[in-house]
Amino acid sequence: MYPDAAFGICVQHLAANLKTRYKDFKGPLKTYFDGASRSYLLSRSYKVVASILQRSEPRPADQFEYAVTNNAAQIWIVDMSERTCTCRRFQVDQIPSPHAMAVCNHRRIDPYNYCSNYYTKDYLYACYAHVVHSIGSAEGWDVSEEVRLQIVNPPTTKRGPGRPRVHRIPSQGEEHEPNRCGRCNGYGHNRQTCTNSVLLHKRLTTRPDT
C-alpha cells in the first residue's frame, strides 16, 4: 500500500538479533531479511521463505556432484563419489565438510559412511598394537652432532591479563598446611593477626617468697 514507507520499528529487534548471531549480516542475508520483512500478507511471506529455502538447497549436477551455495554469495562444489569439496576440508580432514553435510541432509544419507577409517575405534587400537621398544639410558643414545649442538629455548610467553597469582596452584593430593602463629602456637592465623591471650613466663608470673 505504501511501498516507500519505512517499517524499521517493527523489525528492529529481529534485525538486532540477526546481527548478534551472524557477523556477515551485510549482504545476501540482509537482502533476504528485507524481502521477508516487507511481506505484509501471510501468503506472501510463505512465498519468500520458500524462495530462500530453494536457493539454499544443494543443486545437483549429477548423482554425486552438487553445488552448495551460501545465501547465493558463494558456491562450493561437492563430489560425494570422490569425497572432495572445493573448500578442501573434505579432503584434508577426511570427514564430510559442512557443505558435504548439507548434501547428506538433502539426500538423507548417513554422513558416517563418508568418514575415514582412521576415525574408527579399530584403527585407534591398531596404533597401540605394535611393540614399543625401550630406548635405554641417555648415555647410549646415538645423537647426531647437529642435534647435539642445537639449543632449544623455552617459548616466549606473554603476561596474561589481570592480577598475577600470589599463591601457587597445589598439586593433586597435596595437603594444605595451615598457618601457625608464632605467638600463641595456634593454627589458622599469624603473629600479626593474633588476638589470643598469652601466658607470661613462669618467672614473671610467680611472686618471690617473702
Backbone as JSON Lines, residues from 0, in Angstrom:
{"i":0,"aa":"M","n":[0.84,-1.2,0.0],"ca":[0.0,0.0,0.0],"c":[0.87,1.25,0.0]}
{"i":1,"aa":"Y","n":[1.9,1.23,0.84],"ca":[2.83,2.36,0.92],"c":[4.25,1.81,0.69]}
{"i":2,"aa":"P","n":[4.66,1.63,-0.55],"ca":[5.96,0.98,-0.81],"c":[7.15,1.78,-0.31]}
{"i":3,"aa":"D","n":[7.01,3.1,-0.2],"ca":[8.13,3.93,0.24],"c":[8.15,4.17,1.74]}
{"i":4,"aa":"A","n":[7.18,3.63,2.47],"ca":[7.12,3.83,3.91],"c":[8.12,2.91,4.61]}
{"i":5,"aa":"A","n":[8.67,3.39,5.71],"ca":[9.66,2.63,6.47],"c":[8.98,1.85,7.59]}
{"i":6,"aa":"F","n":[9.27,0.58,7.68],"ca":[8.73,-0.28,8.73],"c":[9.87,-0.79,9.61]}
{"i":7,"aa":"G","n":[10.85,0.07,9.82],"ca":[12.03,-0.35,10.57],"c":[11.75,-0.62,12.03]}
{"i":8,"aa":"I","n":[10.77,0.06,12.62],"ca":[10.5,-0.13,14.04],"c":[9.98,-1.54,14.31]}
{"i":9,"aa":"C","n":[9.22,-2.08,13.37],"ca":[8.63,-3.4,13.58],"c":[9.68,-4.51,13.58]}
{"i":10,"aa":"V","n":[10.72,-4.35,12.8],"ca":[11.71,-5.41,12.65],"c":[13.05,-5.02,13.26]}
{"i":11,"aa":"Q","n":[13.08,-3.98,14.05],"ca":[14.35,-3.51,14.6],"c":[14.98,-4.55,15.53]}
{"i":12,"aa":"H","n":[14.18,-5.15,16.39],"ca":[14.72,-6.12,17.34],"c":[15.11,-7.42,16.63]}
{"i":13,"aa":"L","n":[14.37,-7.81,15.61],"ca":[14.74,-9.01,14.85],"c":[16.06,-8.8,14.13]}
{"i":14,"aa":"A","n":[16.23,-7.61,13.56],"ca":[17.5,-7.31,12.88],"c":[18.66,-7.28,13.87]}
{"i":15,"aa":"A","n":[18.41,-6.78,15.08],"ca":[19.47,-6.75,16.09],"c":[19.88,-8.16,16.5]}
{"i":16,"aa":"N","n":[18.92,-9.07,16.59],"ca":[19.24,-10.46,16.93],"c":[20.06,-11.13,15.83]}
{"i":17,"aa":"L","n":[19.71,-10.84,14.57],"ca":[20.47,-11.41,13.47],"c":[21.89,-10.86,13.42]}
{"i":18,"aa":"K","n":[22.05,-9.58,13.72],"ca":[23.4,-9.0,13.73],"c":[24.25,-9.61,14.83]}
{"i":19,"aa":"T","n":[23.62,-9.96,15.94],"ca":[24.37,-10.56,17.04],"c":[24.8,-11.98,16.72]}
{"i":20,"aa":"R","n":[23.96,-12.72,16.03],"ca":[24.25,-14.13,15.76],"c":[25.08,-14.32,14.49]}
{"i":21,"aa":"Y","n":[24.83,-13.52,13.47],"ca":[25.53,-13.65,12.2],"c":[26.38,-12.41,11.97]}
{"i":22,"aa":"K","n":[27.69,-12.61,11.89],"ca":[28.59,-11.48,11.7],"c":[28.5,-10.91,10.29]}
{"i":23,"aa":"D","n":[28.2,-11.77,9.3],"ca":[28.1,-11.3,7.92],"c":[26.65,-10.97,7.57]}
{"i":24,"aa":"F","n":[26.0,-10.19,8.44],"ca":[24.61,-9.83,8.19],"c":[24.49,-8.91,6.98]}
{"i":25,"aa":"K","n":[25.54,-8.17,6.67],"ca":[25.51,-7.31,5.49],"c":[25.73,-8.16,4.25]}
{"i":26,"aa":"G","n":[24.78,-8.17,3.35],"ca":[24.92,-8.95,2.13],"c":[23.62,-9.65,1.78]}
{"i":27,"aa":"P","n":[23.73,-10.88,1.25],"ca":[22.51,-11.59,0.84],"c":[21.56,-11.86,2.0]}
{"i":28,"aa":"L","n":[22.1,-12.11,3.19],"ca":[21.22,-12.36,4.33],"c":[20.37,-11.14,4.65]}
{"i":29,"aa":"K","n":[20.95,-9.96,4.55],"ca":[20.19,-8.74,4.79],"c":[19.16,-8.52,3.68]}
{"i":30,"aa":"T","n":[19.51,-8.91,2.45],"ca":[18.55,-8.78,1.35],"c":[17.35,-9.68,1.57]}
{"i":31,"aa":"Y","n":[17.6,-10.92,1.99],"ca":[16.5,-11.83,2.29],"c":[15.66,-11.31,3.45]}
{"i":32,"aa":"F","n":[16.31,-10.75,4.44],"ca":[15.58,-10.24,5.6],"c":[14.7,-9.06,5.2]}
{"i":33,"aa":"D","n":[15.22,-8.17,4.37],"ca":[14.41,-7.04,3.93],"c":[13.22,-7.5,3.1]}
{"i":34,"aa":"G","n":[13.43,-8.52,2.27],"ca":[12.32,-9.03,1.47],"c":[11.25,-9.68,2.32]}
{"i":35,"aa":"A","n":[11.68,-10.42,3.34],"ca":[10.71,-11.07,4.22],"c":[10.0,-10.07,5.11]}
{"i":36,"aa":"S","n":[10.69,-9.0,5.51],"ca":[10.07,-8.01,6.39],"c":[9.01,-7.19,5.67]}
{"i":37,"aa":"R","n":[9.09,-7.11,4.35],"ca":[8.09,-6.36,3.58],"c":[6.96,-7.25,3.07]}
{"i":38,"aa":"S","n":[6.93,-8.49,3.5],"ca":[5.84,-9.38,3.13],"c":[4.73,-9.22,4.15]}
{"i":39,"aa":"Y","n":[3.82,-8.33,3.85],"ca":[2.78,-7.98,4.83],"c":[1.72,-9.07,4.94]}
{"i":40,"aa":"L","n":[1.45,-9.79,3.85],"ca":[0.47,-10.86,3.88],"c":[1.15,-12.19,4.2]}
{"i":41,"aa":"L","n":[0.4,-13.08,4.86],"ca":[0.97,-14.36,5.25],"c":[1.31,-15.22,4.03]}
{"i":42,"aa":"S","n":[0.47,-15.16,3.01],"ca":[0.75,-15.93,1.8],"c":[2.02,-15.44,1.11]}
{"i":43,"aa":"R","n":[2.23,-14.12,1.12],"ca":[3.44,-13.57,0.53],"c":[4.68,-13.96,1.34]}
{"i":44,"aa":"S","n":[4.54,-14.02,2.64],"ca":[5.66,-14.43,3.49],"c":[6.05,-15.88,3.23]}
{"i":45,"aa":"Y","n":[5.05,-16.75,3.01],"ca":[5.35,-18.14,2.69],"c":[6.13,-18.24,1.38]}
{"i":46,"aa":"K","n":[5.78,-17.44,0.4],"ca":[6.48,-17.48,-0.89],"c":[7.93,-17.03,-0.75]}
{"i":47,"aa":"V","n":[8.15,-16.0,0.06],"ca":[9.52,-15.51,0.25],"c":[10.37,-16.55,0.96]}
{"i":48,"aa":"V","n":[9.84,-17.17,2.0],"ca":[10.6,-18.19,2.73],"c":[10.87,-19.4,1.85]}
{"i":49,"aa":"A","n":[9.88,-19.8,1.05],"ca":[10.09,-20.93,0.13],"c":[11.15,-20.61,-0.91]}
{"i":50,"aa":"S","n":[11.19,-19.37,-1.37],"ca":[12.22,-18.97,-2.33],"c":[13.61,-19.0,-1.71]}
{"i":51,"aa":"I","n":[13.72,-18.57,-0.45],"ca":[15.02,-18.6,0.23],"c":[15.49,-20.04,0.43]}
{"i":52,"aa":"L","n":[14.58,-20.93,0.84],"ca":[14.96,-22.32,1.04],"c":[15.36,-22.99,-0.27]}
{"i":53,"aa":"Q","n":[14.68,-22.64,-1.35],"ca":[15.0,-23.23,-2.64],"c":[16.39,-22.81,-3.1]}
{"i":54,"aa":"R","n":[16.76,-21.57,-2.85],"ca":[18.09,-21.11,-3.24],"c":[19.18,-21.7,-2.36]}
{"i":55,"aa":"S","n":[18.84,-22.03,-1.13],"ca":[19.84,-22.55,-0.2],"c":[20.05,-24.05,-0.35]}
{"i":56,"aa":"E","n":[19.16,-24.77,-1.0],"ca":[19.31,-26.21,-1.15],"c":[20.42,-26.54,-2.13]}
{"i":57,"aa":"P","n":[21.14,-27.65,-1.9],"ca":[22.17,-28.07,-2.87],"c":[21.55,-28.4,-4.22]}
{"i":58,"aa":"R","n":[22.21,-27.92,-5.26],"ca":[21.72,-28.14,-6.62],"c":[22.54,-29.26,-7.25]}
{"i":59,"aa":"P","n":[21.91,-30.36,-7.64],"ca":[22.67,-31.5,-8.18],"c":[23.05,-31.26,-9.64]}
{"i":60,"aa":"A","n":[24.31,-31.62,-9.98],"ca":[24.75,-31.65,-11.37],"c":[24.57,-33.05,-11.94]}
{"i":61,"aa":"D","n":[24.81,-34.06,-11.12],"ca":[24.51,-35.45,-11.47],"c":[24.19,-36.18,-10.17]}
{"i":62,"aa":"Q","n":[24.42,-37.46,-10.15],"ca":[24.05,-38.24,-8.97],"c":[24.95,-37.96,-7.77]}
{"i":63,"aa":"F","n":[26.2,-37.55,-8.02],"ca":[27.15,-37.38,-6.93],"c":[27.65,-35.95,-6.78]}
{"i":64,"aa":"E","n":[27.61,-35.15,-7.81],"ca":[28.16,-33.8,-7.75],"c":[27.05,-32.8,-7.46]}
{"i":65,"aa":"Y","n":[27.32,-31.92,-6.49],"ca":[26.33,-30.94,-6.07],"c":[27.01,-29.58,-5.95]}
{"i":66,"aa":"A","n":[26.22,-28.55,-6.14],"ca":[26.65,-27.17,-5.92],"c":[25.93,-26.65,-4.69]}
{"i":67,"aa":"V","n":[26.69,-26.31,-3.67],"ca":[26.14,-25.83,-2.41],"c":[26.41,-24.34,-2.32]}
{"i":68,"aa":"T","n":[25.39,-23.56,-2.08],"ca":[25.51,-22.11,-2.03],"c":[25.33,-21.61,-0.61]}
{"i":69,"aa":"N","n":[25.93,-20.47,-0.34],"ca":[25.83,-19.81,0.95],"c":[25.05,-18.52,0.76]}
{"i":70,"aa":"N","n":[23.73,-18.62,0.81],"ca":[22.87,-17.45,0.6],"c":[23.17,-16.76,-0.72]}
{"i":71,"aa":"A","n":[23.48,-17.57,-1.75],"ca":[23.74,-17.08,-3.1],"c":[24.97,-16.19,-3.19]}
{"i":72,"aa":"A","n":[25.82,-16.19,-2.17],"ca":[27.02,-15.36,-2.19],"c":[28.23,-16.17,-2.65]}
{"i":73,"aa":"Q","n":[28.38,-17.4,-2.18],"ca":[29.48,-18.27,-2.55],"c":[28.93,-19.63,-2.92]}
{"i":74,"aa":"I","n":[29.68,-20.34,-3.76],"ca":[29.26,-21.65,-4.24],"c":[30.43,-22.61,-4.06]}
{"i":75,"aa":"W","n":[30.15,-23.77,-3.47],"ca":[31.13,-24.83,-3.31],"c":[30.65,-26.05,-4.06]}
{"i":76,"aa":"I","n":[31.59,-26.73,-4.72],"ca":[31.29,-27.93,-5.49],"c":[31.68,-29.14,-4.65]}
{"i":77,"aa":"V","n":[30.71,-30.02,-4.43],"ca":[30.91,-31.22,-3.62],"c":[30.74,-32.43,-4.51]}
{"i":78,"aa":"D","n":[31.73,-33.32,-4.48],"ca":[31.67,-34.59,-5.21],"c":[31.67,-35.71,-4.18]}
{"i":79,"aa":"M","n":[30.53,-36.33,-4.0],"ca":[30.4,-37.35,-2.97],"c":[31.11,-38.64,-3.36]}
{"i":80,"aa":"S","n":[31.24,-38.93,-4.66],"ca":[31.92,-40.16,-5.09],"c":[33.43,-40.06,-4.85]}
{"i":81,"aa":"E","n":[34.01,-38.89,-5.09],"ca":[35.44,-38.69,-4.87],"c":[35.74,-38.17,-3.47]}
{"i":82,"aa":"R","n":[34.7,-37.83,-2.73],"ca":[34.84,-37.28,-1.38],"c":[35.71,-36.02,-1.39]}
{"i":83,"aa":"T","n":[35.32,-35.09,-2.23],"ca":[36.04,-33.83,-2.37],"c":[35.07,-32.67,-2.25]}
{"i":84,"aa":"C","n":[35.62,-31.54,-1.85],"ca":[34.87,-30.29,-1.77],"c":[35.85,-29.17,-2.09]}
{"i":85,"aa":"T","n":[35.36,-28.13,-2.74],"ca":[36.24,-27.03,-3.12],"c":[36.77,-26.26,-1.92]}
{"i":86,"aa":"C","n":[36.18,-26.43,-0.76],"ca":[36.73,-25.81,0.45],"c":[37.91,-26.61,1.01]}
{"i":87,"aa":"R","n":[38.12,-27.84,0.5],"ca":[39.25,-28.72,0.82],"c":[39.18,-29.31,2.23]}
{"i":88,"aa":"R","n":[38.18,-29.03,2.98],"ca":[38.07,-29.63,4.31],"c":[37.69,-31.1,4.22]}
{"i":89,"aa":"F","n":[36.96,-31.47,3.17],"ca":[36.58,-32.86,2.97],"c":[37.82,-33.71,2.68]}
{"i":90,"aa":"Q","n":[38.79,-33.16,1.95],"ca":[39.99,-33.92,1.61],"c":[40.99,-33.92,2.76]}
{"i":91,"aa":"V","n":[41.14,-32.8,3.44],"ca":[42.16,-32.69,4.48],"c":[41.75,-33.46,5.73]}
{"i":92,"aa":"D","n":[40.55,-33.21,6.22],"ca":[40.09,-33.86,7.45],"c":[39.57,-35.27,7.22]}
{"i":93,"aa":"Q","n":[39.24,-35.58,5.96],"ca":[38.68,-36.88,5.6],"c":[37.39,-37.19,6.36]}
{"i":94,"aa":"I","n":[36.66,-36.16,6.66],"ca":[35.3,-36.26,7.17],"c":[34.46,-35.25,6.4]}
{"i":95,"aa":"P","n":[33.16,-35.44,6.29],"ca":[32.34,-34.52,5.49],"c":[32.45,-33.09,5.99]}
{"i":96,"aa":"S","n":[32.68,-32.19,5.06],"ca":[32.71,-30.76,5.36],"c":[31.28,-30.27,5.6]}
{"i":97,"aa":"P","n":[31.11,-29.05,6.09],"ca":[29.74,-28.53,6.26],"c":[28.93,-28.55,4.97]}
{"i":98,"aa":"H","n":[29.58,-28.34,3.83],"ca":[28.86,-28.36,2.56],"c":[28.49,-29.8,2.17]}
{"i":99,"aa":"A","n":[29.39,-30.75,2.48],"ca":[29.04,-32.15,2.25],"c":[27.94,-32.61,3.2]}
{"i":100,"aa":"M","n":[27.92,-32.07,4.4],"ca":[26.84,-32.4,5.33],"c":[25.5,-31.9,4.8]}
{"i":101,"aa":"A","n":[25.51,-30.75,4.13],"ca":[24.27,-30.24,3.53],"c":[23.78,-31.19,2.44]}
{"i":102,"aa":"V","n":[24.7,-31.77,1.68],"ca":[24.32,-32.74,0.66],"c":[23.78,-34.01,1.31]}
{"i":103,"aa":"C","n":[24.4,-34.45,2.39],"ca":[23.91,-35.64,3.09],"c":[22.51,-35.42,3.64]}
{"i":104,"aa":"N","n":[22.26,-34.26,4.18],"ca":[20.91,-33.97,4.68],"c":[19.91,-33.87,3.54]}
{"i":105,"aa":"H","n":[20.36,-33.34,2.41],"ca":[19.46,-33.22,1.26],"c":[19.11,-34.58,0.69]}
{"i":106,"aa":"R","n":[20.08,-35.48,0.63],"ca":[19.85,-36.82,0.09],"c":[19.41,-37.82,1.15]}
{"i":107,"aa":"R","n":[19.43,-37.4,2.42],"ca":[19.04,-38.26,3.54],"c":[19.9,-39.51,3.59]}
{"i":108,"aa":"I","n":[21.2,-39.3,3.56],"ca":[22.16,-40.39,3.67],"c":[22.97,-40.2,4.94]}
{"i":109,"aa":"D","n":[23.57,-41.28,5.39],"ca":[24.33,-41.26,6.65],"c":[25.71,-40.64,6.4]}
{"i":110,"aa":"P","n":[26.05,-39.52,7.04],"ca":[27.37,-38.92,6.8],"c":[28.52,-39.75,7.36]}
{"i":111,"aa":"Y","n":[28.25,-40.67,8.29],"ca":[29.32,-41.5,8.83],"c":[29.9,-42.45,7.79]}
{"i":112,"aa":"N","n":[29.13,-42.73,6.73],"ca":[29.65,-43.59,5.67],"c":[30.75,-42.91,4.86]}
{"i":113,"aa":"Y","n":[30.87,-41.6,4.98],"ca":[31.88,-40.85,4.23],"c":[33.03,-40.41,5.12]}
{"i":114,"aa":"C","n":[33.11,-40.93,6.31],"ca":[34.23,-40.63,7.19],"c":[35.35,-41.65,6.97]}
{"i":115,"aa":"S","n":[36.57,-41.22,7.19],"ca":[37.71,-42.1,7.0],"c":[37.75,-43.16,8.1]}
{"i":116,"aa":"N","n":[38.37,-44.3,7.76],"ca":[38.5,-45.36,8.75],"c":[39.46,-45.0,9.88]}
{"i":117,"aa":"Y","n":[40.26,-43.96,9.67],"ca":[41.19,-43.55,10.72],"c":[40.47,-43.02,11.97]}
{"i":118,"aa":"Y","n":[39.2,-42.7,11.83],"ca":[38.43,-42.21,12.98],"c":[37.7,-43.33,13.71]}
{"i":119,"aa":"T","n":[37.86,-44.56,13.27],"ca":[37.17,-45.67,13.91],"c":[37.95,-46.18,15.11]}
{"i":120,"aa":"K","n":[37.27,-46.94,15.93],"ca":[37.89,-47.47,17.14],"c":[38.92,-48.54,16.82]}
{"i":121,"aa":"D","n":[38.69,-49.31,15.76],"ca":[39.64,-50.36,15.4],"c":[41.0,-49.78,15.01]}
{"i":122,"aa":"Y","n":[40.99,-48.68,14.27],"ca":[42.25,-48.06,13.88],"c":[42.94,-47.42,15.08]}
{"i":123,"aa":"L","n":[42.17,-46.95,16.02],"ca":[42.78,-46.39,17.23],"c":[43.49,-47.47,18.04]}
{"i":124,"aa":"Y","n":[42.87,-48.64,18.15],"ca":[43.51,-49.74,18.84],"c":[44.73,-50.25,18.08]}
{"i":125,"aa":"A","n":[44.68,-50.2,16.74],"ca":[45.8,-50.68,15.94],"c":[47.04,-49.82,16.11]}
{"i":126,"aa":"C","n":[46.86,-48.56,16.47],"ca":[48.02,-47.68,16.68],"c":[48.87,-48.14,17.86]}
{"i":127,"aa":"Y","n":[48.26,-48.79,18.83],"ca":[48.97,-49.23,20.03],"c":[49.17,-50.74,20.05]}
{"i":128,"aa":"A","n":[48.91,-51.4,18.92],"ca":[49.07,-52.86,18.88],"c":[50.51,-53.28,18.66]}
{"i":129,"aa":"H","n":[51.36,-52.4,18.12],"ca":[52.75,-52.75,17.85],"c":[53.59,-52.65,19.13]}
{"i":130,"aa":"V","n":[54.74,-53.28,19.07],"ca":[55.65,-53.28,20.21],"c":[56.42,-51.96,20.24]}
{"i":131,"aa":"V","n":[56.46,-51.33,21.38],"ca":[57.22,-50.1,21.58],"c":[58.47,-50.47,22.35]}
{"i":132,"aa":"H","n":[59.61,-50.44,21.68],"ca":[60.87,-50.85,22.29],"c":[61.38,-49.75,23.22]}
{"i":133,"aa":"S","n":[62.03,-50.16,24.29],"ca":[62.61,-49.2,25.22],"c":[63.84,-48.56,24.61]}
{"i":134,"aa":"I","n":[64.13,-47.34,24.99],"ca":[65.23,-46.59,24.4],"c":[66.47,-46.61,25.28]}
{"i":135,"aa":"G","n":[66.38,-47.1,26.48],"ca":[67.55,-47.17,27.33],"c":[67.91,-45.83,27.93]}
{"i":136,"aa":"S","n":[69.09,-45.77,28.53],"ca":[69.54,-44.54,29.18],"c":[70.07,-43.57,28.14]}
{"i":137,"aa":"A","n":[70.21,-42.32,28.56],"ca":[70.64,-41.27,27.63],"c":[72.08,-41.44,27.19]}
{"i":138,"aa":"E","n":[72.91,-42.15,27.95],"ca":[74.31,-42.33,27.56],"c":[74.45,-43.19,26.32]}
{"i":139,"aa":"G","n":[73.51,-44.05,26.07],"ca":[73.59,-44.94,24.92],"c":[72.88,-44.44,23.69]}
{"i":140,"aa":"W","n":[72.37,-43.24,23.7],"ca":[71.66,-42.71,22.54],"c":[72.64,-42.31,21.45]}
{"i":141,"aa":"D","n":[72.26,-42.57,20.22],"ca":[73.06,-42.16,19.07],"c":[72.48,-40.86,18.53]}
{"i":142,"aa":"V","n":[73.01,-39.75,19.0],"ca":[72.51,-38.42,18.63],"c":[73.53,-37.76,17.71]}
{"i":143,"aa":"S","n":[73.06,-37.21,16.61],"ca":[73.96,-36.55,15.67],"c":[74.51,-35.26,16.28]}
{"i":144,"aa":"E","n":[75.63,-34.82,15.72],"ca":[76.28,-33.62,16.24],"c":[75.42,-32.39,16.02]}
{"i":145,"aa":"E","n":[74.68,-32.37,14.91],"ca":[73.82,-31.22,14.62],"c":[72.72,-31.07,15.67]}
{"i":146,"aa":"V","n":[72.15,-32.18,16.06],"ca":[71.1,-32.14,17.08],"c":[71.7,-31.87,18.45]}
{"i":147,"aa":"R","n":[72.9,-32.39,18.69],"ca":[73.51,-32.22,20.0],"c":[73.86,-30.75,20.27]}
{"i":148,"aa":"L","n":[74.28,-30.03,19.24],"ca":[74.67,-28.64,19.41],"c":[73.5,-27.67,19.34]}
{"i":149,"aa":"Q","n":[72.34,-28.18,19.0],"ca":[71.18,-27.3,18.88],"c":[70.64,-26.94,20.27]}
{"i":150,"aa":"I","n":[70.4,-25.67,20.48],"ca":[69.89,-25.17,21.76],"c":[68.42,-24.83,21.59]}
{"i":151,"aa":"V","n":[67.6,-25.45,22.37],"ca":[66.16,-25.23,22.32],"c":[65.78,-24.34,23.49]}
{"i":152,"aa":"N","n":[65.39,-23.14,23.2],"ca":[64.98,-22.19,24.23],"c":[63.5,-22.33,24.53]}
{"i":153,"aa":"P","n":[63.08,-21.99,25.71],"ca":[61.65,-22.04,26.02],"c":[60.88,-21.04,25.18]}
{"i":154,"aa":"P","n":[59.64,-21.3,24.9],"ca":[58.86,-20.37,24.08],"c":[58.65,-19.04,24.79]}
{"i":155,"aa":"T","n":[58.54,-18.02,23.99],"ca":[58.29,-16.69,24.54],"c":[56.87,-16.64,25.1]}
{"i":156,"aa":"T","n":[56.77,-16.12,26.28],"ca":[55.47,-16.04,26.95],"c":[55.04,-14.59,27.05]}
{"i":157,"aa":"K","n":[53.76,-14.43,27.14],"ca":[53.16,-13.11,27.27],"c":[52.37,-13.07,28.57]}
{"i":158,"aa":"R","n":[52.56,-12.01,29.29],"ca":[51.86,-11.89,30.56],"c":[50.36,-11.81,30.32]}
{"i":159,"aa":"G","n":[49.63,-12.63,31.03],"ca":[48.2,-12.67,30.86],"c":[47.5,-11.49,31.49]}
{"i":160,"aa":"P","n":[46.27,-11.27,31.12],"ca":[45.53,-10.14,31.71],"c":[45.17,-10.4,33.16]}
{"i":161,"aa":"G","n":[44.97,-9.33,33.87],"ca":[44.57,-9.45,35.27],"c":[45.75,-9.48,36.21]}
{"i":162,"aa":"R","n":[45.42,-9.55,37.47],"ca":[46.44,-9.55,38.51],"c":[47.08,-10.93,38.63]}
{"i":163,"aa":"P","n":[48.4,-11.01,38.71],"ca":[49.04,-12.33,38.8],"c":[48.71,-13.03,40.11]}
{"i":164,"aa":"R","n":[48.81,-14.35,40.08],"ca":[48.51,-15.14,41.27],"c":[49.59,-14.96,42.32]}
{"i":165,"aa":"V","n":[49.16,-14.95,43.57],"ca":[50.09,-14.85,44.69],"c":[50.48,-16.23,45.19]}
{"i":166,"aa":"H","n":[49.52,-17.12,45.28],"ca":[49.76,-18.46,45.76],"c":[49.75,-19.42,44.58]}
{"i":167,"aa":"R","n":[50.62,-20.39,44.62],"ca":[50.69,-21.36,43.55],"c":[49.52,-22.34,43.63]}
{"i":168,"aa":"I","n":[49.24,-23.0,42.53],"ca":[48.16,-23.98,42.49],"c":[48.68,-25.28,43.1]}
{"i":169,"aa":"P","n":[48.04,-25.83,44.13],"ca":[48.55,-27.06,44.75],"c":[48.41,-28.25,43.81]}
{"i":170,"aa":"S","n":[49.3,-29.21,43.96],"ca":[49.26,-30.42,43.17],"c":[48.12,-31.32,43.63]}
{"i":171,"aa":"Q","n":[47.8,-32.31,42.78],"ca":[46.72,-33.22,43.11],"c":[47.11,-34.09,44.3]}
{"i":172,"aa":"G","n":[46.28,-34.1,45.32],"ca":[46.55,-34.88,46.51],"c":[47.43,-34.2,47.53]}
{"i":173,"aa":"E","n":[47.87,-32.99,47.25],"ca":[48.72,-32.27,48.2],"c":[47.86,-31.67,49.31]}
{"i":174,"aa":"E","n":[48.25,-31.93,50.53],"ca":[47.52,-31.41,51.68],"c":[48.03,-30.03,52.04]}
{"i":175,"aa":"H","n":[47.1,-29.16,52.33],"ca":[47.46,-27.79,52.69],"c":[47.85,-27.72,54.16]}
{"i":176,"aa":"E","n":[49.01,-27.15,54.42],"ca":[49.48,-27.0,55.8],"c":[49.0,-25.66,56.35]}
{"i":177,"aa":"P","n":[48.19,-25.66,57.39],"ca":[47.65,-24.39,57.9],"c":[48.74,-23.53,58.53]}
{"i":178,"aa":"N","n":[48.46,-22.25,58.56],"ca":[49.39,-21.32,59.2],"c":[49.42,-21.54,60.72]}
{"i":179,"aa":"R","n":[50.61,-21.34,61.28],"ca":[50.77,-21.49,62.73],"c":[51.33,-20.2,63.31]}
{"i":180,"aa":"C","n":[50.68,-19.75,64.34],"ca":[51.08,-18.48,64.96],"c":[52.34,-18.69,65.79]}
{"i":181,"aa":"G","n":[53.28,-17.75,65.64],"ca":[54.5,-17.82,66.43],"c":[54.36,-17.22,67.81]}
{"i":182,"aa":"R","n":[53.19,-16.69,68.14],"ca":[52.97,-16.04,69.44],"c":[52.26,-16.97,70.4]}
{"i":183,"aa":"C","n":[51.16,-17.59,69.91],"ca":[50.39,-18.47,70.78],"c":[50.43,-19.93,70.33]}
{"i":184,"aa":"N","n":[51.15,-20.19,69.23],"ca":[51.26,-21.53,68.66],"c":[49.92,-22.08,68.17]}
{"i":185,"aa":"G","n":[48.98,-21.21,67.93],"ca":[47.7,-21.63,67.38],"c":[47.74,-21.71,65.86]}
{"i":186,"aa":"Y","n":[46.72,-22.34,65.28],"ca":[46.65,-22.54,63.84],"c":[45.59,-21.63,63.23]}
{"i":187,"aa":"G","n":[45.78,-21.28,61.99],"ca":[44.79,-20.5,61.26],"c":[45.06,-19.02,61.21]}
{"i":188,"aa":"H","n":[46.12,-18.55,61.84],"ca":[46.45,-17.13,61.82],"c":[47.95,-16.99,62.06]}
{"i":189,"aa":"N","n":[48.42,-15.75,62.04],"ca":[49.84,-15.49,62.27],"c":[50.0,-14.54,63.46]}
{"i":190,"aa":"R","n":[51.26,-14.14,63.69],"ca":[51.56,-13.3,64.85],"c":[50.9,-11.93,64.74]}
{"i":191,"aa":"Q","n":[50.81,-11.38,63.53],"ca":[50.28,-10.03,63.36],"c":[48.78,-9.97,63.61]}
{"i":192,"aa":"T","n":[48.08,-11.03,63.3],"ca":[46.62,-11.04,63.48],"c":[46.18,-11.8,64.72]}
{"i":193,"aa":"C","n":[47.1,-12.15,65.58],"ca":[46.78,-12.94,66.76],"c":[46.05,-12.07,67.78]}
{"i":194,"aa":"T","n":[44.94,-12.59,68.29],"ca":[44.16,-11.89,69.32],"c":[44.01,-12.73,70.59]}
{"i":195,"aa":"N","n":[44.7,-13.86,70.66],"ca":[44.59,-14.73,71.83],"c":[45.46,-14.2,72.97]}
{"i":196,"aa":"S","n":[45.0,-14.48,74.16],"ca":[45.79,-14.09,75.33],"c":[46.92,-15.08,75.54]}
{"i":197,"aa":"V","n":[48.07,-14.57,75.89],"ca":[49.26,-15.41,76.04],"c":[49.72,-15.34,77.49]}
{"i":198,"aa":"L","n":[50.01,-16.52,78.05],"ca":[50.51,-16.57,79.43],"c":[51.93,-16.04,79.48]}
{"i":199,"aa":"L","n":[52.22,-15.29,80.51],"ca":[53.57,-14.77,80.69],"c":[54.5,-15.88,81.18]}
{"i":200,"aa":"H","n":[55.78,-15.59,81.17],"ca":[56.76,-16.57,81.59],"c":[56.57,-16.91,83.08]}
{"i":201,"aa":"K","n":[56.93,-18.12,83.44],"ca":[56.71,-18.57,84.8],"c":[57.45,-17.71,85.81]}
{"i":202,"aa":"R","n":[58.63,-17.25,85.44],"ca":[59.4,-16.44,86.37],"c":[58.75,-15.08,86.59]}
{"i":203,"aa":"L","n":[58.0,-14.6,85.56],"ca":[57.34,-13.31,85.69],"c":[56.02,-13.41,86.43]}
{"i":204,"aa":"T","n":[55.38,-14.57,86.36],"ca":[54.07,-14.74,87.0],"c":[54.17,-15.24,88.43]}
{"i":205,"aa":"T","n":[55.33,-15.76,88.84],"ca":[55.49,-16.3,90.2],"c":[56.08,-15.21,91.1]}
{"i":206,"aa":"R","n":[55.37,-14.94,92.19],"ca":[55.86,-13.93,93.13],"c":[56.96,-14.51,94.02]}
{"i":207,"aa":"P","n":[57.94,-13.73,94.36],"ca":[59.02,-14.25,95.23],"c":[58.49,-14.47,96.65]}
{"i":208,"aa":"D","n":[59.11,-15.41,97.31],"ca":[58.69,-15.69,98.69],"c":[59.1,-14.54,99.61]}
{"i":209,"aa":"T","n":[58.23,-14.22,100.47],"ca":[58.5,-13.14,101.43],"c":[58.74,-13.74,102.81]}
